[in-house]
mmCIF file of C-alpha atoms in Angstrom:
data_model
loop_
_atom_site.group_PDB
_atom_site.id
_atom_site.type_symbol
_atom_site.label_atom_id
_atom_site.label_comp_id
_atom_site.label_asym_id
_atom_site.label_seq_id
_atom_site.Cartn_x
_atom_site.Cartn_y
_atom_site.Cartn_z
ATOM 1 C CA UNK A 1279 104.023 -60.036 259.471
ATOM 2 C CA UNK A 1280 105.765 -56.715 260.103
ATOM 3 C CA UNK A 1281 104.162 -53.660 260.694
ATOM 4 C CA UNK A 1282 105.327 -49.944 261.918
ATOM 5 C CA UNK A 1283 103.246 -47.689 264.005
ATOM 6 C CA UNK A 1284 103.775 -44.292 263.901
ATOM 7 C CA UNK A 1285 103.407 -42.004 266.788
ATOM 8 C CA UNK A 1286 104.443 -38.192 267.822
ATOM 9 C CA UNK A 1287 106.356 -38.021 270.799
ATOM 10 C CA UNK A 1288 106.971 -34.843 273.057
ATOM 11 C CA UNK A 1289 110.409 -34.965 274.366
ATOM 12 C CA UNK A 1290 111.264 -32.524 277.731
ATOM 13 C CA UNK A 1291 114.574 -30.743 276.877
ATOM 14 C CA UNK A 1292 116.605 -32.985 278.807
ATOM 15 C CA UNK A 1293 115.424 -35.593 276.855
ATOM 16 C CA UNK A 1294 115.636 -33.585 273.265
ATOM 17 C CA UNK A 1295 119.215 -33.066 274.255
ATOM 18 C CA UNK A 1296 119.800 -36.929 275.059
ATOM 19 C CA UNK A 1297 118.213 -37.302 271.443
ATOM 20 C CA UNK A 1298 120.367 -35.431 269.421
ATOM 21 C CA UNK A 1299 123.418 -37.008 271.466
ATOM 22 C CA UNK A 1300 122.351 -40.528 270.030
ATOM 23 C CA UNK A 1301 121.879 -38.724 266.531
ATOM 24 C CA UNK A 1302 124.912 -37.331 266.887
ATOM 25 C CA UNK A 1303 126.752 -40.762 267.837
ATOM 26 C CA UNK A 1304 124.778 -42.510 265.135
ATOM 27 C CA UNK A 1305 126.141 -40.275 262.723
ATOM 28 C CA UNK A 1306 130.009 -40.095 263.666
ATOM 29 C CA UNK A 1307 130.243 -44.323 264.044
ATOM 30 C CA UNK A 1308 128.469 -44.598 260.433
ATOM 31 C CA UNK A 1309 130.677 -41.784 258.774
ATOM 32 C CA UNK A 1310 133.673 -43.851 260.738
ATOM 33 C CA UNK A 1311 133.083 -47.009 259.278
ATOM 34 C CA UNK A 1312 132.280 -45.796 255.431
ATOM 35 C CA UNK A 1313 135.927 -43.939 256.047
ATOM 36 C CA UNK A 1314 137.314 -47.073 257.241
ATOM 37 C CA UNK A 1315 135.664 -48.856 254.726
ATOM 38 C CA UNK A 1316 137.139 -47.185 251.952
ATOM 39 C CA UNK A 1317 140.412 -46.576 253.402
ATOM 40 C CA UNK A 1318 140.516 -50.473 253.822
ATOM 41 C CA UNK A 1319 139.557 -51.325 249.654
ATOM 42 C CA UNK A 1320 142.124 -48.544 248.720
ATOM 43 C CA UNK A 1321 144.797 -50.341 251.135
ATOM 44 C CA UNK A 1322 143.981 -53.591 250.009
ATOM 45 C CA UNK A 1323 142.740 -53.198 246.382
ATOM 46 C CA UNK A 1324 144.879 -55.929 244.259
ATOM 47 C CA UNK A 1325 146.760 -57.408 247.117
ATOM 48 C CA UNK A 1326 144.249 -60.180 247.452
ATOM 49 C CA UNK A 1327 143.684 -59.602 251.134
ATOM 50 C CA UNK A 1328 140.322 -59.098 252.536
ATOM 51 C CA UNK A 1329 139.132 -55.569 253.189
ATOM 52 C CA UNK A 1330 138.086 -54.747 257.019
ATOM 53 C CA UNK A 1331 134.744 -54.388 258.267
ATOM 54 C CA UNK A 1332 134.802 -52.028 261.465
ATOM 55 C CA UNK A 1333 132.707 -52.397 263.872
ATOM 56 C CA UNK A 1334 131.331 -49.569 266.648
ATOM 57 C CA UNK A 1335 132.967 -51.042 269.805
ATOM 58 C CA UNK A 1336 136.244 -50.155 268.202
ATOM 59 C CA UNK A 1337 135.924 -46.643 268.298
ATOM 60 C CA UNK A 1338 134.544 -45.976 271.932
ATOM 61 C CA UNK A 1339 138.223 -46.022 273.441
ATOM 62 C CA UNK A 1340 138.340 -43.257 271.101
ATOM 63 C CA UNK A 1341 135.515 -41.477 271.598
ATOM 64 C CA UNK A 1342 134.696 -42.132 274.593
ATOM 65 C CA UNK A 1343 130.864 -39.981 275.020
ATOM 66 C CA UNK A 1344 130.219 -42.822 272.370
ATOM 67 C CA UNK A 1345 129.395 -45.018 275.161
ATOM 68 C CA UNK A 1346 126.610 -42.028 276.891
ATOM 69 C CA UNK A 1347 124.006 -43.448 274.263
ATOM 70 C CA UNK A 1348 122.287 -46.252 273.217
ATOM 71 C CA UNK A 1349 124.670 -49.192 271.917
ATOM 72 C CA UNK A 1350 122.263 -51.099 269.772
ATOM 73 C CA UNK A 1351 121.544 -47.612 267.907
ATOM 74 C CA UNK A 1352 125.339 -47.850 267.204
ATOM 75 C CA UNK A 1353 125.253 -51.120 265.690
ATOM 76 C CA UNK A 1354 121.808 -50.540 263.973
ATOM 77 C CA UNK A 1355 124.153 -47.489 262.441
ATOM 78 C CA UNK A 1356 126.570 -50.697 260.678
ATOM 79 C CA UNK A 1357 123.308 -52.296 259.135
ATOM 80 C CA UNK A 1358 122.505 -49.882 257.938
ATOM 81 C CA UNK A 1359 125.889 -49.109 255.933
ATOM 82 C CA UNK A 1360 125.772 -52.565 255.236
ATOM 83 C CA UNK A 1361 122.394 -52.622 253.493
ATOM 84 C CA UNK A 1362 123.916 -49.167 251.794
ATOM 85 C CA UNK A 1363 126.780 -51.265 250.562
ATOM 86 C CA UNK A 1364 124.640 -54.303 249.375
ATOM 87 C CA UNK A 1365 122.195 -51.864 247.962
ATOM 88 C CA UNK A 1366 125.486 -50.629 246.236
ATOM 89 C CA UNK A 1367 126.353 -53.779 244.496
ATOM 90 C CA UNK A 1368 123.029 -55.314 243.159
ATOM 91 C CA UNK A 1369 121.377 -52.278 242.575
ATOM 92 C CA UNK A 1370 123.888 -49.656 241.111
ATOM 93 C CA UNK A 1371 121.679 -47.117 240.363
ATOM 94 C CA UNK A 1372 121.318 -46.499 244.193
ATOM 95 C CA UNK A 1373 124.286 -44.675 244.270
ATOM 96 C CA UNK A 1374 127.345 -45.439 246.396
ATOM 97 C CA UNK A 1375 126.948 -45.182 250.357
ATOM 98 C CA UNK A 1376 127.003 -41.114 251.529
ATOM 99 C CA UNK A 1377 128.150 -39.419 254.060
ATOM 100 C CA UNK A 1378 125.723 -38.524 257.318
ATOM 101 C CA UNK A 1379 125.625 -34.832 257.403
ATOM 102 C CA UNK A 1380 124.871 -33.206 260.872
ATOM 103 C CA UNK A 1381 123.605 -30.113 258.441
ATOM 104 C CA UNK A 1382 121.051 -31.757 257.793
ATOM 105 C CA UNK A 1383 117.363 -31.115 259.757
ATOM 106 C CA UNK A 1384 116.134 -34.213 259.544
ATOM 107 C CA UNK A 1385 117.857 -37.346 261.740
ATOM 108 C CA UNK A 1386 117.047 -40.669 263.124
ATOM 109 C CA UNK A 1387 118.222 -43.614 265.214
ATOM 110 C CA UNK A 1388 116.945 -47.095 265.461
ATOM 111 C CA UNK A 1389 117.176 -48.880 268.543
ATOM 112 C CA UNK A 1390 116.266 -52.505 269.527
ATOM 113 C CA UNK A 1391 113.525 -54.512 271.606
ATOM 114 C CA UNK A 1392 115.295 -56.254 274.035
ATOM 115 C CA UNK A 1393 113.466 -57.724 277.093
ATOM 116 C CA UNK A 1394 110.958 -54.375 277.178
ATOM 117 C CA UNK A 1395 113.583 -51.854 277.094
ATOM 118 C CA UNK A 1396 111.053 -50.752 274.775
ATOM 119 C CA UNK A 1397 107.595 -50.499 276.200
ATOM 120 C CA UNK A 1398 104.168 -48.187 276.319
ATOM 121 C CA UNK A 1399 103.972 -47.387 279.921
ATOM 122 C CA UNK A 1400 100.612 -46.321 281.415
ATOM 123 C CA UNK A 1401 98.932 -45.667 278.008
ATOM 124 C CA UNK A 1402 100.779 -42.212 277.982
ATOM 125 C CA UNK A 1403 104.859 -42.568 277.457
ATOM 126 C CA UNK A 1404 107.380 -44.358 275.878
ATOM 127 C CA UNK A 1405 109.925 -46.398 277.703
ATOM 128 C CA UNK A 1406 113.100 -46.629 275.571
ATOM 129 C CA UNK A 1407 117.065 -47.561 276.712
ATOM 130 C CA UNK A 1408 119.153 -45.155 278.270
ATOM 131 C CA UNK A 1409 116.441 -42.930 279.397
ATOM 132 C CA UNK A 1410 113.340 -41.896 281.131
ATOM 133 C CA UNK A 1411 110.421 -42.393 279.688
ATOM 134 C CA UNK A 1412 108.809 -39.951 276.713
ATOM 135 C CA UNK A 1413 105.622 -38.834 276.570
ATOM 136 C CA UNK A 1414 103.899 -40.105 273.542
ATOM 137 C CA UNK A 1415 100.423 -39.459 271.734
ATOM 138 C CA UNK A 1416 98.801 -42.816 271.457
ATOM 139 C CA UNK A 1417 96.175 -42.429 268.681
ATOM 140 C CA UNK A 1418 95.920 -45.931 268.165
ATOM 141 C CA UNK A 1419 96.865 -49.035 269.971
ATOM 142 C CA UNK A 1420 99.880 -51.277 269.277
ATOM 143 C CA UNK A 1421 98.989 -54.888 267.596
ATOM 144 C CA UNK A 1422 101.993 -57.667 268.384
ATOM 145 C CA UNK A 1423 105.216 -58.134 269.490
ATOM 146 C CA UNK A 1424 107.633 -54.886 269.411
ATOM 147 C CA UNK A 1425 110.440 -55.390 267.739
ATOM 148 C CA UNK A 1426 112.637 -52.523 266.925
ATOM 149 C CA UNK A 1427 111.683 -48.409 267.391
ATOM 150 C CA UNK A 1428 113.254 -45.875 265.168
ATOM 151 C CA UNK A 1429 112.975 -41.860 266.541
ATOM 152 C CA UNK A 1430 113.481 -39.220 264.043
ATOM 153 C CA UNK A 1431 113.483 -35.447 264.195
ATOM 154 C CA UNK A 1432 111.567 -33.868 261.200
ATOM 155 C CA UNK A 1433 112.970 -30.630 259.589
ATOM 156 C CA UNK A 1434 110.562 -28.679 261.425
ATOM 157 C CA UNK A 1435 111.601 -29.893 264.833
ATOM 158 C CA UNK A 1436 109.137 -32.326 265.591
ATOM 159 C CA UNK A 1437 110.251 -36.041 267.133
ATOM 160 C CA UNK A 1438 108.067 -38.996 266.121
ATOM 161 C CA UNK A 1439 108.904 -42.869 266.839
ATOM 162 C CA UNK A 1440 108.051 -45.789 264.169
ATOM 163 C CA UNK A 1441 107.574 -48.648 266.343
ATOM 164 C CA UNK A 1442 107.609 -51.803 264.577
ATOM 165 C CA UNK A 1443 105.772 -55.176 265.471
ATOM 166 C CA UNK A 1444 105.890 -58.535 264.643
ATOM 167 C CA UNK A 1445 101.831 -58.548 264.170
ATOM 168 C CA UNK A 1446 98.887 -60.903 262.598
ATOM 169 C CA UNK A 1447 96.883 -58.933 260.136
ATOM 170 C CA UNK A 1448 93.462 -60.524 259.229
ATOM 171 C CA UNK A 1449 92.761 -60.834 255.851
ATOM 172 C CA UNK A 1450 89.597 -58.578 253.976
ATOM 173 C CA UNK A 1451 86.876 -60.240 253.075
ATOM 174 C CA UNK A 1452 86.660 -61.302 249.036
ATOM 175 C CA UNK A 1453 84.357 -59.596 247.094
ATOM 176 C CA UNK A 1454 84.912 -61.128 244.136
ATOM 177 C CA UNK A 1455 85.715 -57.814 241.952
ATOM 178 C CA UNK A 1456 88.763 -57.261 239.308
ATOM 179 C CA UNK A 1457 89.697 -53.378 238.419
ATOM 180 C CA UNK A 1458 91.974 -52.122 236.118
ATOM 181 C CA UNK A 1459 93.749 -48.755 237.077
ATOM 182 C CA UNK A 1460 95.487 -46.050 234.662
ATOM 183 C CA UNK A 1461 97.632 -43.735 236.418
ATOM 184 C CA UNK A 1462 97.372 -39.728 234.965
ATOM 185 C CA UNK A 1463 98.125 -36.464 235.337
ATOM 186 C CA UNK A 1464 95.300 -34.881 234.508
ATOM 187 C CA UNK A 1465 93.070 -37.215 236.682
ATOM 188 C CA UNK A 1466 95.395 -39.116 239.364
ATOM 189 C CA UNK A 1467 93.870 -42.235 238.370
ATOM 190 C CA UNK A 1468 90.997 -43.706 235.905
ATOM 191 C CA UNK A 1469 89.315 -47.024 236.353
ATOM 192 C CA UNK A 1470 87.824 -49.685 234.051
ATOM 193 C CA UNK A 1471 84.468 -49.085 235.776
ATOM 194 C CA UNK A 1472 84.331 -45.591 234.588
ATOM 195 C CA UNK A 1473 85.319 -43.763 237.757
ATOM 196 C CA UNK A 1474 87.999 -41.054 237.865
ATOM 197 C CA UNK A 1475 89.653 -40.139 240.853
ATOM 198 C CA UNK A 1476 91.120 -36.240 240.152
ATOM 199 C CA UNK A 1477 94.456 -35.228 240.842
ATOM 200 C CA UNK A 1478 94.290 -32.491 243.872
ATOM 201 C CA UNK A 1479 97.499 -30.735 242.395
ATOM 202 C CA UNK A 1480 98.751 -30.336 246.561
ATOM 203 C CA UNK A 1481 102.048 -28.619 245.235
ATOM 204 C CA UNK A 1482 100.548 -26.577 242.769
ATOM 205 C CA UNK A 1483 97.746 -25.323 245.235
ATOM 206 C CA UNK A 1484 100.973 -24.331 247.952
ATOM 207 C CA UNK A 1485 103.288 -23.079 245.301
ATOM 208 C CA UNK A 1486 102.764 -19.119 245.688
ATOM 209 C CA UNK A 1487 102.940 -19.050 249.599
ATOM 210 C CA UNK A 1488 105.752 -21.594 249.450
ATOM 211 C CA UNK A 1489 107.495 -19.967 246.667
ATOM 212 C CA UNK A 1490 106.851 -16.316 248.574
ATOM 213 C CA UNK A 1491 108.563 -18.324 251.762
ATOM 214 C CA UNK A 1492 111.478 -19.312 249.854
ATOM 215 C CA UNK A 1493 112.578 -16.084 248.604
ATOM 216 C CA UNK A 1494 112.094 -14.663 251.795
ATOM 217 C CA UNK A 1495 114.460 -17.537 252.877
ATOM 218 C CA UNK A 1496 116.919 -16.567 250.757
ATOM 219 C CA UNK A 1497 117.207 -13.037 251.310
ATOM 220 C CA UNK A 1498 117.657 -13.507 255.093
ATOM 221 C CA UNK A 1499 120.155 -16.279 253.962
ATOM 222 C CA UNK A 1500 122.002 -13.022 252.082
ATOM 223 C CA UNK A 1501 121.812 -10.629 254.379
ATOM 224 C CA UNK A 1502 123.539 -13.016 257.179
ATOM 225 C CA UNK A 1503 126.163 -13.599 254.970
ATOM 226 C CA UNK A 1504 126.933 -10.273 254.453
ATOM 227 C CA UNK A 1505 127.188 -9.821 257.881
ATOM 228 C CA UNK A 1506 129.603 -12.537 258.345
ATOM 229 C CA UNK A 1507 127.000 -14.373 260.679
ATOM 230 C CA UNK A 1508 126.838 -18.608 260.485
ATOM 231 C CA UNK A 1509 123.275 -19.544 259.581
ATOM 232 C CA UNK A 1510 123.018 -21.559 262.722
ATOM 233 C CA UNK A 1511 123.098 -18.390 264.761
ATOM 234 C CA UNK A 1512 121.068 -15.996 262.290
ATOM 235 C CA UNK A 1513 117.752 -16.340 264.239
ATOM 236 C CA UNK A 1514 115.466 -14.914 262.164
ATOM 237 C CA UNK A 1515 117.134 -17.103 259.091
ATOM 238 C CA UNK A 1516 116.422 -20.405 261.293
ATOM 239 C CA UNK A 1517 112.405 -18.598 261.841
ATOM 240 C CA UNK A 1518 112.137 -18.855 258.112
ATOM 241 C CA UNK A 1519 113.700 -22.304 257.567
ATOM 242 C CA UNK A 1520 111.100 -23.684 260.281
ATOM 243 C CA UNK A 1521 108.329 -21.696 258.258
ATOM 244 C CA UNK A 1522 109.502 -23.112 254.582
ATOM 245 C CA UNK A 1523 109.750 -26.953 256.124
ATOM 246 C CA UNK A 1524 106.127 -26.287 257.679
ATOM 247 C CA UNK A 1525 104.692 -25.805 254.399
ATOM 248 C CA UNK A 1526 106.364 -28.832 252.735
ATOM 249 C CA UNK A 1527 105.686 -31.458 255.362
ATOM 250 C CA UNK A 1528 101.794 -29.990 254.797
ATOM 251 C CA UNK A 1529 102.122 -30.870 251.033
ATOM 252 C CA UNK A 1530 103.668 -34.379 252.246
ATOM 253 C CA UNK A 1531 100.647 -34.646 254.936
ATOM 254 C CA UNK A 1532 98.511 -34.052 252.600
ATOM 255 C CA UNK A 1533 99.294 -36.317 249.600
ATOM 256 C CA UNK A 1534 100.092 -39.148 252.197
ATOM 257 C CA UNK A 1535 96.745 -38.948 253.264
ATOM 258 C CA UNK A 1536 95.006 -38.972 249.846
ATOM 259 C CA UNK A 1537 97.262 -41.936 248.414
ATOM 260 C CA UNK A 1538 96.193 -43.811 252.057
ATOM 261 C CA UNK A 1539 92.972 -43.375 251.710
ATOM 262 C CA UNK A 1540 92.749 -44.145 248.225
ATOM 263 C CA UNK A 1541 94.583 -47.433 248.503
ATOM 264 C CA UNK A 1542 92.877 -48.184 251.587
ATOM 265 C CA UNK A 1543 89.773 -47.548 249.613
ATOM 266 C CA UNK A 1544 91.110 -50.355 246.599
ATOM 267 C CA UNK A 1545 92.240 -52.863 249.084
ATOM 268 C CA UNK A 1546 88.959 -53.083 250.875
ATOM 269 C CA UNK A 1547 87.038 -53.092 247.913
ATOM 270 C CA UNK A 1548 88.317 -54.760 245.263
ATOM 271 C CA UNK A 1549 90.613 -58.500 245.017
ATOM 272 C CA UNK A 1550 92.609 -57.903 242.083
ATOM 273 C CA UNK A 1551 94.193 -54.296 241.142
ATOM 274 C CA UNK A 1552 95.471 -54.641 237.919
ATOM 275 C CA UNK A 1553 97.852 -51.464 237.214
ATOM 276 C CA UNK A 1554 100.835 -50.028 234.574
ATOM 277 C CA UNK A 1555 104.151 -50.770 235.091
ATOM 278 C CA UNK A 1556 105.627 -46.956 235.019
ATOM 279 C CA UNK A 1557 108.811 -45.688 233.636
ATOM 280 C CA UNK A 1558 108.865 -43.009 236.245
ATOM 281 C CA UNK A 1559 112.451 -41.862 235.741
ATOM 282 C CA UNK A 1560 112.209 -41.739 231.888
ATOM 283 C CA UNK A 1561 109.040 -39.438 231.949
ATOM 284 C CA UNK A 1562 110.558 -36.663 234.639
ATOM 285 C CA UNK A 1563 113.054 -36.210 231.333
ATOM 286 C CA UNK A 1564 110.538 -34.418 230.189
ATOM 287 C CA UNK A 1565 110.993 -30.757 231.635
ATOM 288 C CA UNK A 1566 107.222 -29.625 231.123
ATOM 289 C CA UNK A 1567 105.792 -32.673 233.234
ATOM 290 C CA UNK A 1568 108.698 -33.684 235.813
ATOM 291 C CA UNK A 1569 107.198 -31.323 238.714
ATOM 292 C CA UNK A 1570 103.721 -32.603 238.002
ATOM 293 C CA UNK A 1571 105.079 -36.055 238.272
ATOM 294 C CA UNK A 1572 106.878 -35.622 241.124
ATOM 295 C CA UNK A 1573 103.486 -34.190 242.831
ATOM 296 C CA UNK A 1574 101.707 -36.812 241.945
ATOM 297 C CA UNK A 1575 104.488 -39.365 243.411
ATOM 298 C CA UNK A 1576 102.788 -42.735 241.458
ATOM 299 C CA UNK A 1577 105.625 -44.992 243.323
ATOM 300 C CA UNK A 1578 105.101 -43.904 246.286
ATOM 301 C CA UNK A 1579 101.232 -44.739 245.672
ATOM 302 C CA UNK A 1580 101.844 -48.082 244.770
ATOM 303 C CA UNK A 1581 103.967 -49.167 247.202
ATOM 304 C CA UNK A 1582 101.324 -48.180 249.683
ATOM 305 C CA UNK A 1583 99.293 -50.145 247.032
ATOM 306 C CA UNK A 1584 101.403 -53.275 247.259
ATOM 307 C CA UNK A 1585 102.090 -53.659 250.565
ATOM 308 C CA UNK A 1586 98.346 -53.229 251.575
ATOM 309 C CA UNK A 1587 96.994 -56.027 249.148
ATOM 310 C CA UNK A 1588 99.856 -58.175 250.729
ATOM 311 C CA UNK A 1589 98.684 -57.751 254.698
ATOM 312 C CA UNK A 1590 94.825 -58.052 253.429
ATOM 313 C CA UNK A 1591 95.363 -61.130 251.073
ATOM 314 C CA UNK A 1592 94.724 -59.127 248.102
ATOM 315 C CA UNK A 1593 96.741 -58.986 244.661
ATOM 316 C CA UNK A 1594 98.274 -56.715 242.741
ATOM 317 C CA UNK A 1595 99.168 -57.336 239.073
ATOM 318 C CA UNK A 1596 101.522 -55.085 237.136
ATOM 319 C CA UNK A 1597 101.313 -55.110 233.325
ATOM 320 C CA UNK A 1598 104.277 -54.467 231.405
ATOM 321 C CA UNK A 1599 105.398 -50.658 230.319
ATOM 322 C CA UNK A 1600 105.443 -51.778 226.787
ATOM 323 C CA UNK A 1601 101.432 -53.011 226.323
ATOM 324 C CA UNK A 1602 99.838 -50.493 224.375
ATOM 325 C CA UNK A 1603 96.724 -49.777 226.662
ATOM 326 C CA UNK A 1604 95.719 -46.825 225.431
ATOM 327 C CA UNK A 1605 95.831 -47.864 221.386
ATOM 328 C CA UNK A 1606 93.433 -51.077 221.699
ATOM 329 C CA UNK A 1607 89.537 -50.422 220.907
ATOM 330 C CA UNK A 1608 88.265 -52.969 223.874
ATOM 331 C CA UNK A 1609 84.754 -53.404 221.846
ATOM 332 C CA UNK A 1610 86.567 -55.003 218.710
ATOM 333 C CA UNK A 1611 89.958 -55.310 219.400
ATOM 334 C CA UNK A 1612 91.369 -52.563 216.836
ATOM 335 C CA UNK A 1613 94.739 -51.670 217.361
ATOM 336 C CA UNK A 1614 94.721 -47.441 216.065
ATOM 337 C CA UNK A 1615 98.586 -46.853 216.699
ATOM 338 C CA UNK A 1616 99.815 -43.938 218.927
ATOM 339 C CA UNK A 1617 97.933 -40.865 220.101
ATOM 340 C CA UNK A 1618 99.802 -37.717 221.440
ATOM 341 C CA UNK A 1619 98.912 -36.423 225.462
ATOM 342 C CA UNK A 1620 96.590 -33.998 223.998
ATOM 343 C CA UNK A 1621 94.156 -36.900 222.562
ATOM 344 C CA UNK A 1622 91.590 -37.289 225.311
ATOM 345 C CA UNK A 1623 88.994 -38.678 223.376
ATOM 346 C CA UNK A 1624 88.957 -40.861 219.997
ATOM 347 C CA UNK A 1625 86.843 -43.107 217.754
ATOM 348 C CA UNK A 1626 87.531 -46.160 216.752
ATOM 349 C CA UNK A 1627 87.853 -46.494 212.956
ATOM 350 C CA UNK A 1628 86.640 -50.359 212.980
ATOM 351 C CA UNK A 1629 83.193 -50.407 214.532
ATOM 352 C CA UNK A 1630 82.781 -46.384 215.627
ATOM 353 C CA UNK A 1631 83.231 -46.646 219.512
ATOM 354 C CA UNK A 1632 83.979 -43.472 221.291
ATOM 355 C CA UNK A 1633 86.472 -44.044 223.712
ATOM 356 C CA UNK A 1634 87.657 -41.834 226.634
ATOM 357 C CA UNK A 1635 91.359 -42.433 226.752
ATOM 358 C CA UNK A 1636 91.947 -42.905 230.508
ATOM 359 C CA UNK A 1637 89.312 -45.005 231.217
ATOM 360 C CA UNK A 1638 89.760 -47.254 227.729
ATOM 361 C CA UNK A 1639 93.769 -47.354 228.759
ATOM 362 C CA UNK A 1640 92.206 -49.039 232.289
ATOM 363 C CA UNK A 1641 90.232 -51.554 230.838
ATOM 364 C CA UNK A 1642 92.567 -53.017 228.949
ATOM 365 C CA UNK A 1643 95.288 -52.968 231.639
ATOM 366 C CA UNK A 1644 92.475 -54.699 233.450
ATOM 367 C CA UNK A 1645 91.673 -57.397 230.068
ATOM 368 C CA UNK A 1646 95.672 -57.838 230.515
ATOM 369 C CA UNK A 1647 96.381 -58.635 234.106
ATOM 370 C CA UNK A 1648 93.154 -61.384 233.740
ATOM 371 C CA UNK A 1649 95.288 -62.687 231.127
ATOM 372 C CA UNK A 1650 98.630 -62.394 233.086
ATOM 373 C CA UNK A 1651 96.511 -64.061 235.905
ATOM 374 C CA UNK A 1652 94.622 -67.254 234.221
ATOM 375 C CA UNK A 1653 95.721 -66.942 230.942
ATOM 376 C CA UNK A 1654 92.389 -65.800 229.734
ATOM 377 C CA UNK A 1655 90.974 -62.202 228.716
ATOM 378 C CA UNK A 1656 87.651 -60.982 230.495
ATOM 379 C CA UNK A 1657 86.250 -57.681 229.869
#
């Protein structure tokens, strides 16, 4: 099994510099090849020949400082416009391949594992190709066989390395326990036991420095360009990007840590999650909700869901958007039609049951994946 290790590295500036060469590279052979690329269909669009597929050796007679860095991060660089392209044709809605924009704060390079050119060396730095080693904050150990290491640069200037290892990961022990899960706003999630886990609102609680920090950003943003100065050399504009980016990758530390913990929490205790299929991109629509959504980033939670159960032998069951968990009485089986979001509570008109809405809409998504499961209904 694959699985990525994390780690923040602490680059001298000689070897900062060497880093934003190879993002640099990176960036100019991928924008090369999508030009190429599409230079190639319009060339060769109804002519029946086949359309080109660079490659990066082609360009380094060109360019010749392409051959300074790294030359398995080039060729990671065509993958990766290659997955963009496949991503293209089965999945549409992904949008066609963009351009790499050296604007941009945040970059990355992947390089390869090729007989240790990628190593830990004496428990304190990081041996990669092309360089001396970087010192590296090892909070954890490695598990398995390194395959491939990808170095980024966040938006606030920090470098980190995702090392990725061919690893075995032991299976949790069963406990023999089946929960149902209804994803909220309101409460982040309610569960068929009766639990509720509260939403802790991280963008809400941040928006009044963070909006304070933006306008800030943008009046030093105004004043430089009245001046006729390039952002890239208004220093006390760059002071205030670092200070806006700071306060967003807190909000991201911070719900990244709760939705870990939290699925962590399910994996470990629990062999079946049964959970909502979610029409995230038709509820954002809605203008009142779509920042609250976006806070509460329920994809993001159950992918870290999903891929947890899978390393620990656990399962995951998702129950169609359509099933009407929150209109079935679980006591009788009374189906009382639609409620509107500001219903938290109701009655059932059959046998009288008070139902709280989250936790009623969790036991039946948990009734439902039984049945999806064995073809049965437990409550």
């Amino acid at each position: 099994m694959l699985k990525a290790f994390k780690y923040r590295l602490y680059p001298s500036d000689q070897q900062a510099e060497f880093f934003a060469k190879s993002f640099g590279c990176v960036r100019k052979v991928y924008n090369l090849m999508l030009n190429d690329r599409i230079e190639s269909y319009k060339k060769n669009r109804g002519t029946g020949e086949k359309i080109k597929f660079p490659t990066p050796a082609q360009y380094k007679n060109e360019f010749p400082f392409l051959k300074e860095v790294d030359s398995l991060a080039l060729c990671n660089a065509q993958l990766h416009l290659n997955a963009a392209y496949n991503n293209f044709f089965s999945k549409p809605s992904s949008g066609f391949p963009k351009w790499k924009s050296r604007k941009n704060p945040v970059q990355s390079y992947t390089t390869n594992n090729q007989n240790g050119t990628i190593a830990i060396v004496a428990g304190r730095y990081l041996k990669l190709p092309k360089m001396e080693p970087v010192r590296i904050k090892l909070h954890r150990q490695l598990q398995g066989l390194i395959k491939t290491a990808t170095i980024s640069r966040t938006a606030t200037g920090k470098y980190f390395v995702s090392i990725l290892c061919e690893t075995e990961v032991e299976a949790k022990k069963k406990t023999g326990s089946v929960i149902g899960m209804d994803l909220g706003v309101t409460s982040f999630a309610a569960f068929s036991d009766g639990k509720k886990v509260q939403n802790l609102n991280h963008l809400a609680k941040t928006s009044d420095p963070l909006a304070k920090a933006q306008r800030k950003l943008s009046r030093r943003a105004g004043q430089a360009k009245k001046e006729g100065r390039l952002l890239a050399d208004s220093r006390n504009y760059q002071k205030q990007r670092i200070l806006v980016a700071k306060l967003h990758q807190k909000i991201s530390n911070q719900r990244n840590d709760f939705q870990n913990k939290l699925s962590t929490y399910l994996v470990n205790n629990h062999d079946v999650i049964c959970v909502e299929t979610l029409n995230v991109k038709g509820l954002v629509r809605n203008h009142r909700l779509a920042r609250t959504l976006h806070d509460v980033s329920w994809s993001t939670f159950l992918s870290k869901l999903t891929y947890k159960a899978e390393w620990y032998g656990k399962q995951v069951i998702q129950v169609g958007r359509w099933f009407p968990s929150s209109q079935i009485c679980p006591s009788c089986g009374h189906r009382d039609g639609k409620k509107g979001l500001h219903i938290r509570e109701w009655s059932c008109p059959s046998c009288g049951t008070t139902h709280d809405r989250d936790v009623n809409a969790s036991i039946n998504i948990r009734a439902e994946g039984l049945r999806q499961l064995h073809g049965t209904v437990r409550l």
